[in-house]
PDB file of C-alpha atoms in Angstrom:
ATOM      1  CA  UNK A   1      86.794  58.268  80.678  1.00  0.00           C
ATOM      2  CA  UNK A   2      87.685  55.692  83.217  1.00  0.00           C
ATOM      3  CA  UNK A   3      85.569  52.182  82.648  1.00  0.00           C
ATOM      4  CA  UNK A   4      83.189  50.508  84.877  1.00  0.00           C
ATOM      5  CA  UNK A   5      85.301  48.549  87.708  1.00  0.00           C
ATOM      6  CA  UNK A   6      88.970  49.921  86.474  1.00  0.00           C
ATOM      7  CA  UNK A   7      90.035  52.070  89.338  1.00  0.00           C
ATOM      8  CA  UNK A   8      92.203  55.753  88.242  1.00  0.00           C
ATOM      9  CA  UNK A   9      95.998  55.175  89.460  1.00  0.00           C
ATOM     10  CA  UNK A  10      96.756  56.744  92.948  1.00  0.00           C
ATOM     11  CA  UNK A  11      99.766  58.828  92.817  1.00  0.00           C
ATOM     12  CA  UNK A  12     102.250  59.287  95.777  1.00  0.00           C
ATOM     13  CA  UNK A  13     102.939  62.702  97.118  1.00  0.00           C
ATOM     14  CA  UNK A  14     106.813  62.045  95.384  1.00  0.00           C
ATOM     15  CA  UNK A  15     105.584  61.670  92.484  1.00  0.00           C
ATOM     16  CA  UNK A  16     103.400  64.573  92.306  1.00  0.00           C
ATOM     17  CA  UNK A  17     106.619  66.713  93.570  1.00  0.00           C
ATOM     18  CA  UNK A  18     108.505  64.948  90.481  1.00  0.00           C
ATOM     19  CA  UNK A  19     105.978  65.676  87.870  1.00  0.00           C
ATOM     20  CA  UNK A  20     106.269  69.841  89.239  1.00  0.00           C
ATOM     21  CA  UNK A  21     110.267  69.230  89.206  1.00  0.00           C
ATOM     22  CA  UNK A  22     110.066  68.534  86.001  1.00  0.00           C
ATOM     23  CA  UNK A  23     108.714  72.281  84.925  1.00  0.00           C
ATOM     24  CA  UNK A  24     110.975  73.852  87.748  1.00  0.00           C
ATOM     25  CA  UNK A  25     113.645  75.365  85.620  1.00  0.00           C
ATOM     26  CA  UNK A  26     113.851  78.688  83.853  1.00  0.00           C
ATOM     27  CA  UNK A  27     113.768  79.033  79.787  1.00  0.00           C
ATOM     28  CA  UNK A  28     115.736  82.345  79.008  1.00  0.00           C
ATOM     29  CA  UNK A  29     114.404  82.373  75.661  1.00  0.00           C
ATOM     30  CA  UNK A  30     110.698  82.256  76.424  1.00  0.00           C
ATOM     31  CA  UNK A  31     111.294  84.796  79.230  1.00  0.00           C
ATOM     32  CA  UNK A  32     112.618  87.102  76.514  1.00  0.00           C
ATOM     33  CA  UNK A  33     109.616  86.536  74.621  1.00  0.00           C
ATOM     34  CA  UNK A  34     107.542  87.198  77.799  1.00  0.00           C
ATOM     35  CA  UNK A  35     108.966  90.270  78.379  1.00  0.00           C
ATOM     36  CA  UNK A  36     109.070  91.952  74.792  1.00  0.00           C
ATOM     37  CA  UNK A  37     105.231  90.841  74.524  1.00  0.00           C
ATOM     38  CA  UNK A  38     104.421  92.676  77.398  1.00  0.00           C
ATOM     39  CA  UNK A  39     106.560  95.839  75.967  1.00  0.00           C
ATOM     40  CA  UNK A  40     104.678  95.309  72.767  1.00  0.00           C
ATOM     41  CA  UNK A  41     101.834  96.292  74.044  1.00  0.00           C
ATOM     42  CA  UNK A  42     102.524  98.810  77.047  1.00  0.00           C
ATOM     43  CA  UNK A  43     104.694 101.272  75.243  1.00  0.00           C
ATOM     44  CA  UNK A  44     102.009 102.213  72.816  1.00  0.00           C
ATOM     45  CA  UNK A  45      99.209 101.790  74.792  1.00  0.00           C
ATOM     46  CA  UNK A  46     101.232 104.092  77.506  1.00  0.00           C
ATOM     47  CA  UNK A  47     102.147 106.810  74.618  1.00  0.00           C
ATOM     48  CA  UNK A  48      98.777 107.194  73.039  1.00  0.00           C
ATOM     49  CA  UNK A  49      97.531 107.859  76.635  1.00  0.00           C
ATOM     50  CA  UNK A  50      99.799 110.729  77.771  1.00  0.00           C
ATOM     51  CA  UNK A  51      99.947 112.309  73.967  1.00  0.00           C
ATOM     52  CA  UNK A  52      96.909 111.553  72.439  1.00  0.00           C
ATOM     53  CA  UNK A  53      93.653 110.729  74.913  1.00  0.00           C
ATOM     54  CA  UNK A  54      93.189 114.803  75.201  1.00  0.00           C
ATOM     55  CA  UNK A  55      91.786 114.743  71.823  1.00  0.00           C
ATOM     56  CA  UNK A  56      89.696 111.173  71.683  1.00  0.00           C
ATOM     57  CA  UNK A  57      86.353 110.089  72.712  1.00  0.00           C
ATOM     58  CA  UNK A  58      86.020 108.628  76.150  1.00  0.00           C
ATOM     59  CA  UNK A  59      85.575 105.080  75.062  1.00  0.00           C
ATOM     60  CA  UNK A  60      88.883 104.883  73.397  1.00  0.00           C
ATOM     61  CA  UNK A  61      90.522 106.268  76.275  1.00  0.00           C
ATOM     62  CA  UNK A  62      89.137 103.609  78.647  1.00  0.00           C
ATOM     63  CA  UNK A  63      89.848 100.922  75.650  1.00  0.00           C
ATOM     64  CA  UNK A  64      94.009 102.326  75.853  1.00  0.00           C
ATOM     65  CA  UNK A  65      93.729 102.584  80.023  1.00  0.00           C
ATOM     66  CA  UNK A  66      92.411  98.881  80.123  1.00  0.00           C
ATOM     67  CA  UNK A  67      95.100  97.718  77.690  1.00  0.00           C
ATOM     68  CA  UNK A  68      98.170  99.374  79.705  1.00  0.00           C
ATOM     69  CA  UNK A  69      96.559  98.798  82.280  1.00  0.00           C
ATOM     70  CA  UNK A  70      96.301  94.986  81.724  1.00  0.00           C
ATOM     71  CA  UNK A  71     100.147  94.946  80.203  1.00  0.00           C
ATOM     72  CA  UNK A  72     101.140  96.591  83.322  1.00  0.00           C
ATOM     73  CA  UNK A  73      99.529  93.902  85.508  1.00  0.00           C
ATOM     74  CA  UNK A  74     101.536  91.474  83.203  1.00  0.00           C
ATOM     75  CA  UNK A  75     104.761  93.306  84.034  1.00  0.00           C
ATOM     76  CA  UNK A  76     104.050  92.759  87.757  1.00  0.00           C
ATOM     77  CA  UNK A  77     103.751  88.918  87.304  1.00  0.00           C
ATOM     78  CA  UNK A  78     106.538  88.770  85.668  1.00  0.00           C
ATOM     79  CA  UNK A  79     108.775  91.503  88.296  1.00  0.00           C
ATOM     80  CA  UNK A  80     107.208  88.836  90.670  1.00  0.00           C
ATOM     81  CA  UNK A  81     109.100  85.871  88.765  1.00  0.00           C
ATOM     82  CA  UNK A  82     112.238  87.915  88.712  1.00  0.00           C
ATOM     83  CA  UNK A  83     111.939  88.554  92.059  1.00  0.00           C
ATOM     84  CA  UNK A  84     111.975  84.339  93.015  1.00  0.00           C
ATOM     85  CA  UNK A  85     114.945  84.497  90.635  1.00  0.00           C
ATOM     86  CA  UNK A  86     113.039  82.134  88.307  1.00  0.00           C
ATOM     87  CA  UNK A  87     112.242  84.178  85.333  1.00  0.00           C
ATOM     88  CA  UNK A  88     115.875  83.251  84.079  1.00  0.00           C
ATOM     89  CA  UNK A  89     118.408  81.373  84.671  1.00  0.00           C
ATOM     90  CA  UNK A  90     121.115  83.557  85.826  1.00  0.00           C
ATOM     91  CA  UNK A  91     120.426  85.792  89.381  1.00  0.00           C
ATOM     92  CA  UNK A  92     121.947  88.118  87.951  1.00  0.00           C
ATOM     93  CA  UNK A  93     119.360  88.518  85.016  1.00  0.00           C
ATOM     94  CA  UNK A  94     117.064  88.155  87.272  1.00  0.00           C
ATOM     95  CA  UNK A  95     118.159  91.299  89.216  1.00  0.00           C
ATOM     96  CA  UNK A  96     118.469  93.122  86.195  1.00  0.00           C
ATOM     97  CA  UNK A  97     114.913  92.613  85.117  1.00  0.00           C
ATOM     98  CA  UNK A  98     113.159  93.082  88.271  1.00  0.00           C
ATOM     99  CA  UNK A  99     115.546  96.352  88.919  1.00  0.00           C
ATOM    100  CA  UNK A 100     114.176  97.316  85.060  1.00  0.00           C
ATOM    101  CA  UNK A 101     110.641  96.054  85.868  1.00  0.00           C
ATOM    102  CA  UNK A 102     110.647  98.265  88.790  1.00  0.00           C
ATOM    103  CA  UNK A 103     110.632 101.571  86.304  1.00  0.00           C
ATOM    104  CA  UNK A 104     107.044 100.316  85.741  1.00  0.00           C
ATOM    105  CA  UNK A 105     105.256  98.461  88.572  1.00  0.00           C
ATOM    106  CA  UNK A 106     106.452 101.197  91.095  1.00  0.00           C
ATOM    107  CA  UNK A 107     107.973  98.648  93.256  1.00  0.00           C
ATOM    108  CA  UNK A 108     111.308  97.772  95.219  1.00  0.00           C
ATOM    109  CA  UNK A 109     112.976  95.125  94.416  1.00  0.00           C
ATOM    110  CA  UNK A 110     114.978  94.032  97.158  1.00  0.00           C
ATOM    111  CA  UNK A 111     112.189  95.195 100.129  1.00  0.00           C
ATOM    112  CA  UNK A 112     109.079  92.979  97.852  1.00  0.00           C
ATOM    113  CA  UNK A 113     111.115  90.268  97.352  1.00  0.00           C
ATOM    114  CA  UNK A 114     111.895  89.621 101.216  1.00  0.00           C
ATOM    115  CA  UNK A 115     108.319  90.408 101.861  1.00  0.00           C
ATOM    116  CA  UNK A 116     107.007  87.847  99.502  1.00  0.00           C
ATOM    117  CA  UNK A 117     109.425  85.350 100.218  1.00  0.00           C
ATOM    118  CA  UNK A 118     108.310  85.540 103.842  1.00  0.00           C
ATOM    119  CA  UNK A 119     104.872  85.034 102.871  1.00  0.00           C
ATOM    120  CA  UNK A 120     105.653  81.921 100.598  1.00  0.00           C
ATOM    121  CA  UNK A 121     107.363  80.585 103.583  1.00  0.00           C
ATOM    122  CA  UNK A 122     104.757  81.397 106.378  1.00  0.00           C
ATOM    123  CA  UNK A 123     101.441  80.722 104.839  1.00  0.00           C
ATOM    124  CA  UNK A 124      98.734  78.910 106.057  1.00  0.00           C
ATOM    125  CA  UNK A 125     101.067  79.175 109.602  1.00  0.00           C
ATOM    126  CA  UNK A 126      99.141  80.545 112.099  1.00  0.00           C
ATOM    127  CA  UNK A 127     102.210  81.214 114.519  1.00  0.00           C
ATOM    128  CA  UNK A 128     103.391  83.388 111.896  1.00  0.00           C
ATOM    129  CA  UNK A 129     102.681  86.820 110.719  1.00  0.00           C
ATOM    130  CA  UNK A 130     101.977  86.928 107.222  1.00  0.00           C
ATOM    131  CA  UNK A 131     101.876  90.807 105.714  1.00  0.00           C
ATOM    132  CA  UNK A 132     101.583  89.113 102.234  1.00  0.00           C
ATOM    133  CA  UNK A 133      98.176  88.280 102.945  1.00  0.00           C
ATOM    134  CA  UNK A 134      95.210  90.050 102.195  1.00  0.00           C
ATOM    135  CA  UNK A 135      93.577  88.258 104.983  1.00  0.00           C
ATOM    136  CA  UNK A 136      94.836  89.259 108.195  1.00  0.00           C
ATOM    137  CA  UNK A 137      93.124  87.299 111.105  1.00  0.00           C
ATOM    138  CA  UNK A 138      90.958  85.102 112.235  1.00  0.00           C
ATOM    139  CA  UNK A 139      87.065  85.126 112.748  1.00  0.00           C
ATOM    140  CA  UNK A 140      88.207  84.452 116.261  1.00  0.00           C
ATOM    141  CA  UNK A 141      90.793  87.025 116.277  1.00  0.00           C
ATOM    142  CA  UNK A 142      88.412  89.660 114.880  1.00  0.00           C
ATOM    143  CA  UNK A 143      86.167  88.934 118.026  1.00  0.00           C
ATOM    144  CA  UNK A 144      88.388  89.604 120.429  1.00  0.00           C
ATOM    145  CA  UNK A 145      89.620  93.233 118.765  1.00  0.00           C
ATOM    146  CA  UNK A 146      88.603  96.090 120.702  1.00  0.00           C
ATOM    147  CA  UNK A 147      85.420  97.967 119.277  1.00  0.00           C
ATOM    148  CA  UNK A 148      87.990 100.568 118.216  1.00  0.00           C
ATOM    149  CA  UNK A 149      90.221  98.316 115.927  1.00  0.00           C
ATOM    150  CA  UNK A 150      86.943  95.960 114.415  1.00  0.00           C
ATOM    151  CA  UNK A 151      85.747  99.727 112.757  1.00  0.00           C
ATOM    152  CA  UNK A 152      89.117 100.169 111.603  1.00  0.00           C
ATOM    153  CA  UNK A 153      89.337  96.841 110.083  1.00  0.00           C
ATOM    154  CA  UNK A 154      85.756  97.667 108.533  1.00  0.00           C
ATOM    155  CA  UNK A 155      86.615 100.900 107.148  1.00  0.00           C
ATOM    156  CA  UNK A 156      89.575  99.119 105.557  1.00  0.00           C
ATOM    157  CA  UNK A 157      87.769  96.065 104.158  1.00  0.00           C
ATOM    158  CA  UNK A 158      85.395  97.715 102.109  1.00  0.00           C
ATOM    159  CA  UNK A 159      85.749  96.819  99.027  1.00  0.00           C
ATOM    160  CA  UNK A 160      86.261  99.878  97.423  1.00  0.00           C
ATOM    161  CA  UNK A 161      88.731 101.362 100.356  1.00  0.00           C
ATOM    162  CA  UNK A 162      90.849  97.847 100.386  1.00  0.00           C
ATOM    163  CA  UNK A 163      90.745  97.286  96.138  1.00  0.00           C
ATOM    164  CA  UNK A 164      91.506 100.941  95.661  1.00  0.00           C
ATOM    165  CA  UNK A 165      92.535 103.029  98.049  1.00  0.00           C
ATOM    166  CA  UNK A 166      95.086 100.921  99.837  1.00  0.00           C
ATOM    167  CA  UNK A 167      96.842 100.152  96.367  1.00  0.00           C
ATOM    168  CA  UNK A 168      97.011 103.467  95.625  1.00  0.00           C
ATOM    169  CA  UNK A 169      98.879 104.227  98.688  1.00  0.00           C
ATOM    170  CA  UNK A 170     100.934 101.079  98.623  1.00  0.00           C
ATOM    171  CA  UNK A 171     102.116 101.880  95.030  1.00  0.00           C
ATOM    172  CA  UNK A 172     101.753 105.580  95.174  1.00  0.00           C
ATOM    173  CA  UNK A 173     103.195 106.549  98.460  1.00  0.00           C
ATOM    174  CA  UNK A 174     104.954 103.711 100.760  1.00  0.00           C
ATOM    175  CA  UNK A 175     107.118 101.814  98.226  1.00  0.00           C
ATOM    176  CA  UNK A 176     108.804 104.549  96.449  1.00  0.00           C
ATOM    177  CA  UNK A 177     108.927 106.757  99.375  1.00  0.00           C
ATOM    178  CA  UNK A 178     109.323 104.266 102.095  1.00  0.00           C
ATOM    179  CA  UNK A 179     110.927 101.689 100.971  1.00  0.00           C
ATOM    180  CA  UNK A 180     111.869 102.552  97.691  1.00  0.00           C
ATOM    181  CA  UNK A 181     115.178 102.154  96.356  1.00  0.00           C
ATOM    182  CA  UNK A 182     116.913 104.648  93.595  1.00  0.00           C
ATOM    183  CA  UNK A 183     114.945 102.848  90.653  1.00  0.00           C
ATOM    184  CA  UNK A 184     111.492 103.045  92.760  1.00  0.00           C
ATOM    185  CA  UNK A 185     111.918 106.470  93.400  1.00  0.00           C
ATOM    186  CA  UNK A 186     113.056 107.535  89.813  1.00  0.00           C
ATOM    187  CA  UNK A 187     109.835 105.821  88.769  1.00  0.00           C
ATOM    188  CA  UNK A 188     107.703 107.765  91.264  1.00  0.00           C
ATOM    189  CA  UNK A 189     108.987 110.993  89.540  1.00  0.00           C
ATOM    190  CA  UNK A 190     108.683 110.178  86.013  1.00  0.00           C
ATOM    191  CA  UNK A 191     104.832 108.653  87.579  1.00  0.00           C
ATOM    192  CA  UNK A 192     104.259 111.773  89.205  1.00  0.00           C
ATOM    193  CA  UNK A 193     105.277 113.836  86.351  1.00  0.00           C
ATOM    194  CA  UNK A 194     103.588 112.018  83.325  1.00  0.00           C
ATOM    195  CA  UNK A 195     100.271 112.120  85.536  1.00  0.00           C
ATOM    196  CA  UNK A 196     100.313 115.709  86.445  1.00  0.00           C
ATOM    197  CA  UNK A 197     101.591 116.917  83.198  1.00  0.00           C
ATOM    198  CA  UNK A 198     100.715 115.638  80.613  1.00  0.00           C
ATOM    199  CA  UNK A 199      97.687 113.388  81.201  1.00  0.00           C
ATOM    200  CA  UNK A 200      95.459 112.355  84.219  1.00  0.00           C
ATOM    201  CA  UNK A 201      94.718 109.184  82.263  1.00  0.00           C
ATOM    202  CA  UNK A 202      97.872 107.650  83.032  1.00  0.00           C
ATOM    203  CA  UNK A 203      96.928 107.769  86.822  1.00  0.00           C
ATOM    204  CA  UNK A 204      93.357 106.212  86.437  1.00  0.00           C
ATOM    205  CA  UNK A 205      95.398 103.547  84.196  1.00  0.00           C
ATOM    206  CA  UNK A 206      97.810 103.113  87.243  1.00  0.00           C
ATOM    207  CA  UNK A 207      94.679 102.912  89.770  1.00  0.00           C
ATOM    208  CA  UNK A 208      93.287 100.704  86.979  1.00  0.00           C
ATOM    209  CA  UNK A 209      95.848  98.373  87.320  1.00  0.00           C
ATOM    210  CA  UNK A 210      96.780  98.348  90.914  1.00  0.00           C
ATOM    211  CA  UNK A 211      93.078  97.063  91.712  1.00  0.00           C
ATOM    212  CA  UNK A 212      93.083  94.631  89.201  1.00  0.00           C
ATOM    213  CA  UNK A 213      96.445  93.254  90.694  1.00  0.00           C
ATOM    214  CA  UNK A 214      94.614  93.297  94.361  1.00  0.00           C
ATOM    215  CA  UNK A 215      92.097  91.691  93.163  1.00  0.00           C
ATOM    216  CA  UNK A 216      93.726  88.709  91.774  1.00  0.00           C
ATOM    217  CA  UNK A 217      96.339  88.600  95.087  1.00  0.00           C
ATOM    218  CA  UNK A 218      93.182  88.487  96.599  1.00  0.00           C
ATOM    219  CA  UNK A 219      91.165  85.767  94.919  1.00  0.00           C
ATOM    220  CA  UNK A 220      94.554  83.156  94.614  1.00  0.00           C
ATOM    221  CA  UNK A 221      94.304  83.117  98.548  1.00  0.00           C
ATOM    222  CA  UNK A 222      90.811  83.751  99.404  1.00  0.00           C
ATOM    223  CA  UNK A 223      89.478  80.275 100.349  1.00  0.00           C
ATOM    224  CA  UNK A 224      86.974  78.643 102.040  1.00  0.00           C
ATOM    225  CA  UNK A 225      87.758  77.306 104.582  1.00  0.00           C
ATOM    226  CA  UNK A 226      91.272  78.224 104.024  1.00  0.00           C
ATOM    227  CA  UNK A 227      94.075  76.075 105.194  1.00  0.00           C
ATOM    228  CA  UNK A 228      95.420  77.010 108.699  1.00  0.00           C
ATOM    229  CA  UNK A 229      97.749  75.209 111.174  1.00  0.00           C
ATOM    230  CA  UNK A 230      99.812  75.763 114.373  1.00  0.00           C
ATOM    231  CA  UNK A 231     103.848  75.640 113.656  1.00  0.00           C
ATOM    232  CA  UNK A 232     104.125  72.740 114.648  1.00  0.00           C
ATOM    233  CA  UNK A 233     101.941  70.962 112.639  1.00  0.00           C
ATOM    234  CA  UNK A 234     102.112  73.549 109.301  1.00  0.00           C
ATOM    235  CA  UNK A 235     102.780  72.113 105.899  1.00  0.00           C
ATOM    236  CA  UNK A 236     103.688  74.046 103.025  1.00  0.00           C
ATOM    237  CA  UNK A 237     102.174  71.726 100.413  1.00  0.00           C
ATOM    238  CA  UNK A 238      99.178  71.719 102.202  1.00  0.00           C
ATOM    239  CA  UNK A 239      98.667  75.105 101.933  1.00  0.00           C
ATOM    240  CA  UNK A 240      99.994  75.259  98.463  1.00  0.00           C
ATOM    241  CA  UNK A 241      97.302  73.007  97.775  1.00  0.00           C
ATOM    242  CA  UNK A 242      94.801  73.714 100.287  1.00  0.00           C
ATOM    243  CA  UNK A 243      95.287  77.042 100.848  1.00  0.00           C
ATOM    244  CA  UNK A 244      95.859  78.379  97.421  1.00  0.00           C
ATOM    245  CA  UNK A 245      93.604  79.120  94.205  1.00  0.00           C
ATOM    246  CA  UNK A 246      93.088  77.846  90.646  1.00  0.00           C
ATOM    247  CA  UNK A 247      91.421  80.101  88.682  1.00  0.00           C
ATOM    248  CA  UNK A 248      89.446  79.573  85.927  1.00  0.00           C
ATOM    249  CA  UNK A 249      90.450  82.813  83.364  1.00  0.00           C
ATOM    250  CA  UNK A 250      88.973  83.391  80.387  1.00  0.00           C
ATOM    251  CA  UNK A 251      91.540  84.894  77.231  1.00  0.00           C
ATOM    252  CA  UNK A 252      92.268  87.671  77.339  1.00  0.00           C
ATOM    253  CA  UNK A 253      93.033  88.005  80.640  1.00  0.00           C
ATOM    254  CA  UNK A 254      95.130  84.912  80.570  1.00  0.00           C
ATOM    255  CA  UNK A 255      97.556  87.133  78.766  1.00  0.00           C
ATOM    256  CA  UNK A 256      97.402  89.792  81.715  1.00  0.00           C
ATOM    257  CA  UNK A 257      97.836  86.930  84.298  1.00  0.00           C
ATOM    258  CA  UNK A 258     100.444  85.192  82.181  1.00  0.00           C
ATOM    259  CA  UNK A 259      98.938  82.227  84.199  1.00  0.00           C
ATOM    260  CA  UNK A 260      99.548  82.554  87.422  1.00  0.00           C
ATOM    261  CA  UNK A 261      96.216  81.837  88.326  1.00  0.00           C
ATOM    262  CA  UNK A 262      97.369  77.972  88.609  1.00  0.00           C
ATOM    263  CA  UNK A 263      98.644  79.777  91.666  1.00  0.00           C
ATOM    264  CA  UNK A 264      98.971  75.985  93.872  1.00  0.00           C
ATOM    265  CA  UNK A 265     101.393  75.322  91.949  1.00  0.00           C
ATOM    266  CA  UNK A 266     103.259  78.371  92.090  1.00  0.00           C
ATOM    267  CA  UNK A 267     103.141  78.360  96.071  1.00  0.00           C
ATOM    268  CA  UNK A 268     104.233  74.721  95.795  1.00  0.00           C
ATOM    269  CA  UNK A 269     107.419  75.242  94.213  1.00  0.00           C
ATOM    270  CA  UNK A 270     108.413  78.866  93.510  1.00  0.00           C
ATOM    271  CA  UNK A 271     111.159  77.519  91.045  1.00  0.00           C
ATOM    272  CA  UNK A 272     108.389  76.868  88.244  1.00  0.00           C
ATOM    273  CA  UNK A 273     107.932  79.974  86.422  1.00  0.00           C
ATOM    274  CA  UNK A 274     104.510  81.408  85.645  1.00  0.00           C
ATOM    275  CA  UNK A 275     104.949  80.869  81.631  1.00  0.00           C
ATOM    276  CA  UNK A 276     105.174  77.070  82.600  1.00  0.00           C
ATOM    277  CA  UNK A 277     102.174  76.796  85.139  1.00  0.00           C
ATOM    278  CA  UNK A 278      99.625  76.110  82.958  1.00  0.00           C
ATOM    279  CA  UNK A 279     101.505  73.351  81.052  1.00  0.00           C
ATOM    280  CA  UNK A 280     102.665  71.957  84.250  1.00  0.00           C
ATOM    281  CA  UNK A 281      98.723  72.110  85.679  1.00  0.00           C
ATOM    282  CA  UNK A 282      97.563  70.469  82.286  1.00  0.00           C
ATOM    283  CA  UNK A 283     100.099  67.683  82.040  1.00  0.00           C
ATOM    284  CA  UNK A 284      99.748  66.085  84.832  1.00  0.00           C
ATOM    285  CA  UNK A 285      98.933  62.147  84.413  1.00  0.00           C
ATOM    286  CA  UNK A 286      94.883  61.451  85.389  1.00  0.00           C
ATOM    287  CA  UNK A 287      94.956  60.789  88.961  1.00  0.00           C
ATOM    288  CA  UNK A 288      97.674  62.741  89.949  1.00  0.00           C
ATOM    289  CA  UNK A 289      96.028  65.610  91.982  1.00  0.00           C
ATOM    290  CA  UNK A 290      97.208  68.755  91.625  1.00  0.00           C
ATOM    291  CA  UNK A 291      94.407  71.090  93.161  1.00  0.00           C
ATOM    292  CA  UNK A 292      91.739  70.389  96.206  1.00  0.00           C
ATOM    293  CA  UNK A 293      89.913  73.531  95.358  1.00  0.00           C
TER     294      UNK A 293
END
């Protein structure tokens, strides 16, 4: 609690960028950990779905869908980490566990990681296209459509059509099949077959998860007003900080998100992986501001 007539300490945007530096490294160790938590919990949860849901109550089923589910959300965050070659240390680990990772979030390696380095790089820019957004355009923009292309945009923005049906064909048809690379596509078979053989569980878990994912994407960029600026006068760490979320998640979900809902931080340096964000969010000296939203 700061006394009567004693002022907090005004921090310099340097030293805010050295307090982040400081967390901007990968920990090969932890990342191990990451990763064998999050197989902890999916393999099981994945097996008693395709062998044994036929033969248990529905409530258990939904219980096992919401827990692979949830681990396979986890596996995304940290395929995303991989993918801004900060989940380890080495690139080449990196490759190796996003190219492994693939095998269960259903996407490309090579194809996302372009994609979503574009959008780290362009956001907030409104010279830019930005395909990593959820939000497309402008109120201004959306005016001036054609009436054609505004009931488009409605039919896609419903909630239920944009959360669910445009993950499923994201995941489910245009990054394997499109895009996909030889692991995307090997995990679009085995997908394919474990849903249509052996239990149609595994795809509600898979729909399960791909609109919880959206969701969150959503919600870490969804602001209002959000930060927007001509090329010339963009700024990354404004939109980092202006243009990006902190969420307030409650356990156990914090295990799903493996924190990257301190997502301004994430957008303001890529290098800090997600199983430091929180520490780097919570340490930071009084008075040094890391969030505006």
């Amino acid at each position: 609690m700061v006394k009567s007539g004693v002022s907090s300490p005004v921090y310099s945007e340097e030293a805010r960028k050295a307090h982040i530096a400081r967390f901007a490294s990968s920990d090969d160790a932890q990342a191990m950990r990451e990763l064998i938590q999050t197989g902890v919990v999916y393999i099981p949860a994945m097996l008693f779905i395709l062998f044994f849901s036929a033969s248990m109550p529905l409530w258990i089923n939904v219980l096992a869908m919401t827990v692979a589910g949830g681990a396979s959300v986890r596996a995304f965050v940290l395929f995303h980490d991989a993918c801004h070659m900060s989940l380890f240390r080495s690139p080449s680990a990196n490759r190796r566990a996003a190219n492994i990772l693939s095998l269960v979030v259903l996407t490309p390696f090579e194809r996302w990681r372009d994609r979503h380095n574009h959008h780290h790089n362009v956001f907030g820019d409104l010279g830019e296209p930005d395909l990593g957004q959820t939000i497309q355009f402008t109120r201004k923009e959306f005016n001036d459509f054609p009436l054609y292309k505004k009931i488009g945009w409605r039919i896609i923005r419903d909630p239920f059509v944009f959360f669910f049906g445009v993950p499923m064909m994201l995941w489910g048809l245009e990054y394997p099949l499109r895009y996909g690379d030889r692991y995307t596509f090997l995990a679009w078979v085995i997908h394919a077959t474990l849903v249509t053989q052996c239990s149609s569980y595994f795809g509600y878990m898979l729909i399960f998860a791909g609109a919880f994912g959206t969701i969150l994407f959503h919600l870490q960029h969804a602001v209002n007003s959000a930060y927007r600026a001509d090329s010339a006068t963009h700024s990354s760490a404004r939109a980092a900080f202006e243009g990006s979320t902190c969420l307030a998640v409650a356990w156990p979900i914090t295990w799903v998100t493996c924190n990257i809902e301190y997502h301004h931080i994430h957008h303001y340096s890529t290098r800090v992986p997600s199983y430091k964000l929180a520490e780097c969010h919570h340490s930071a000296p009084k008075g040094l501001s890391l969030i505006h939203i």
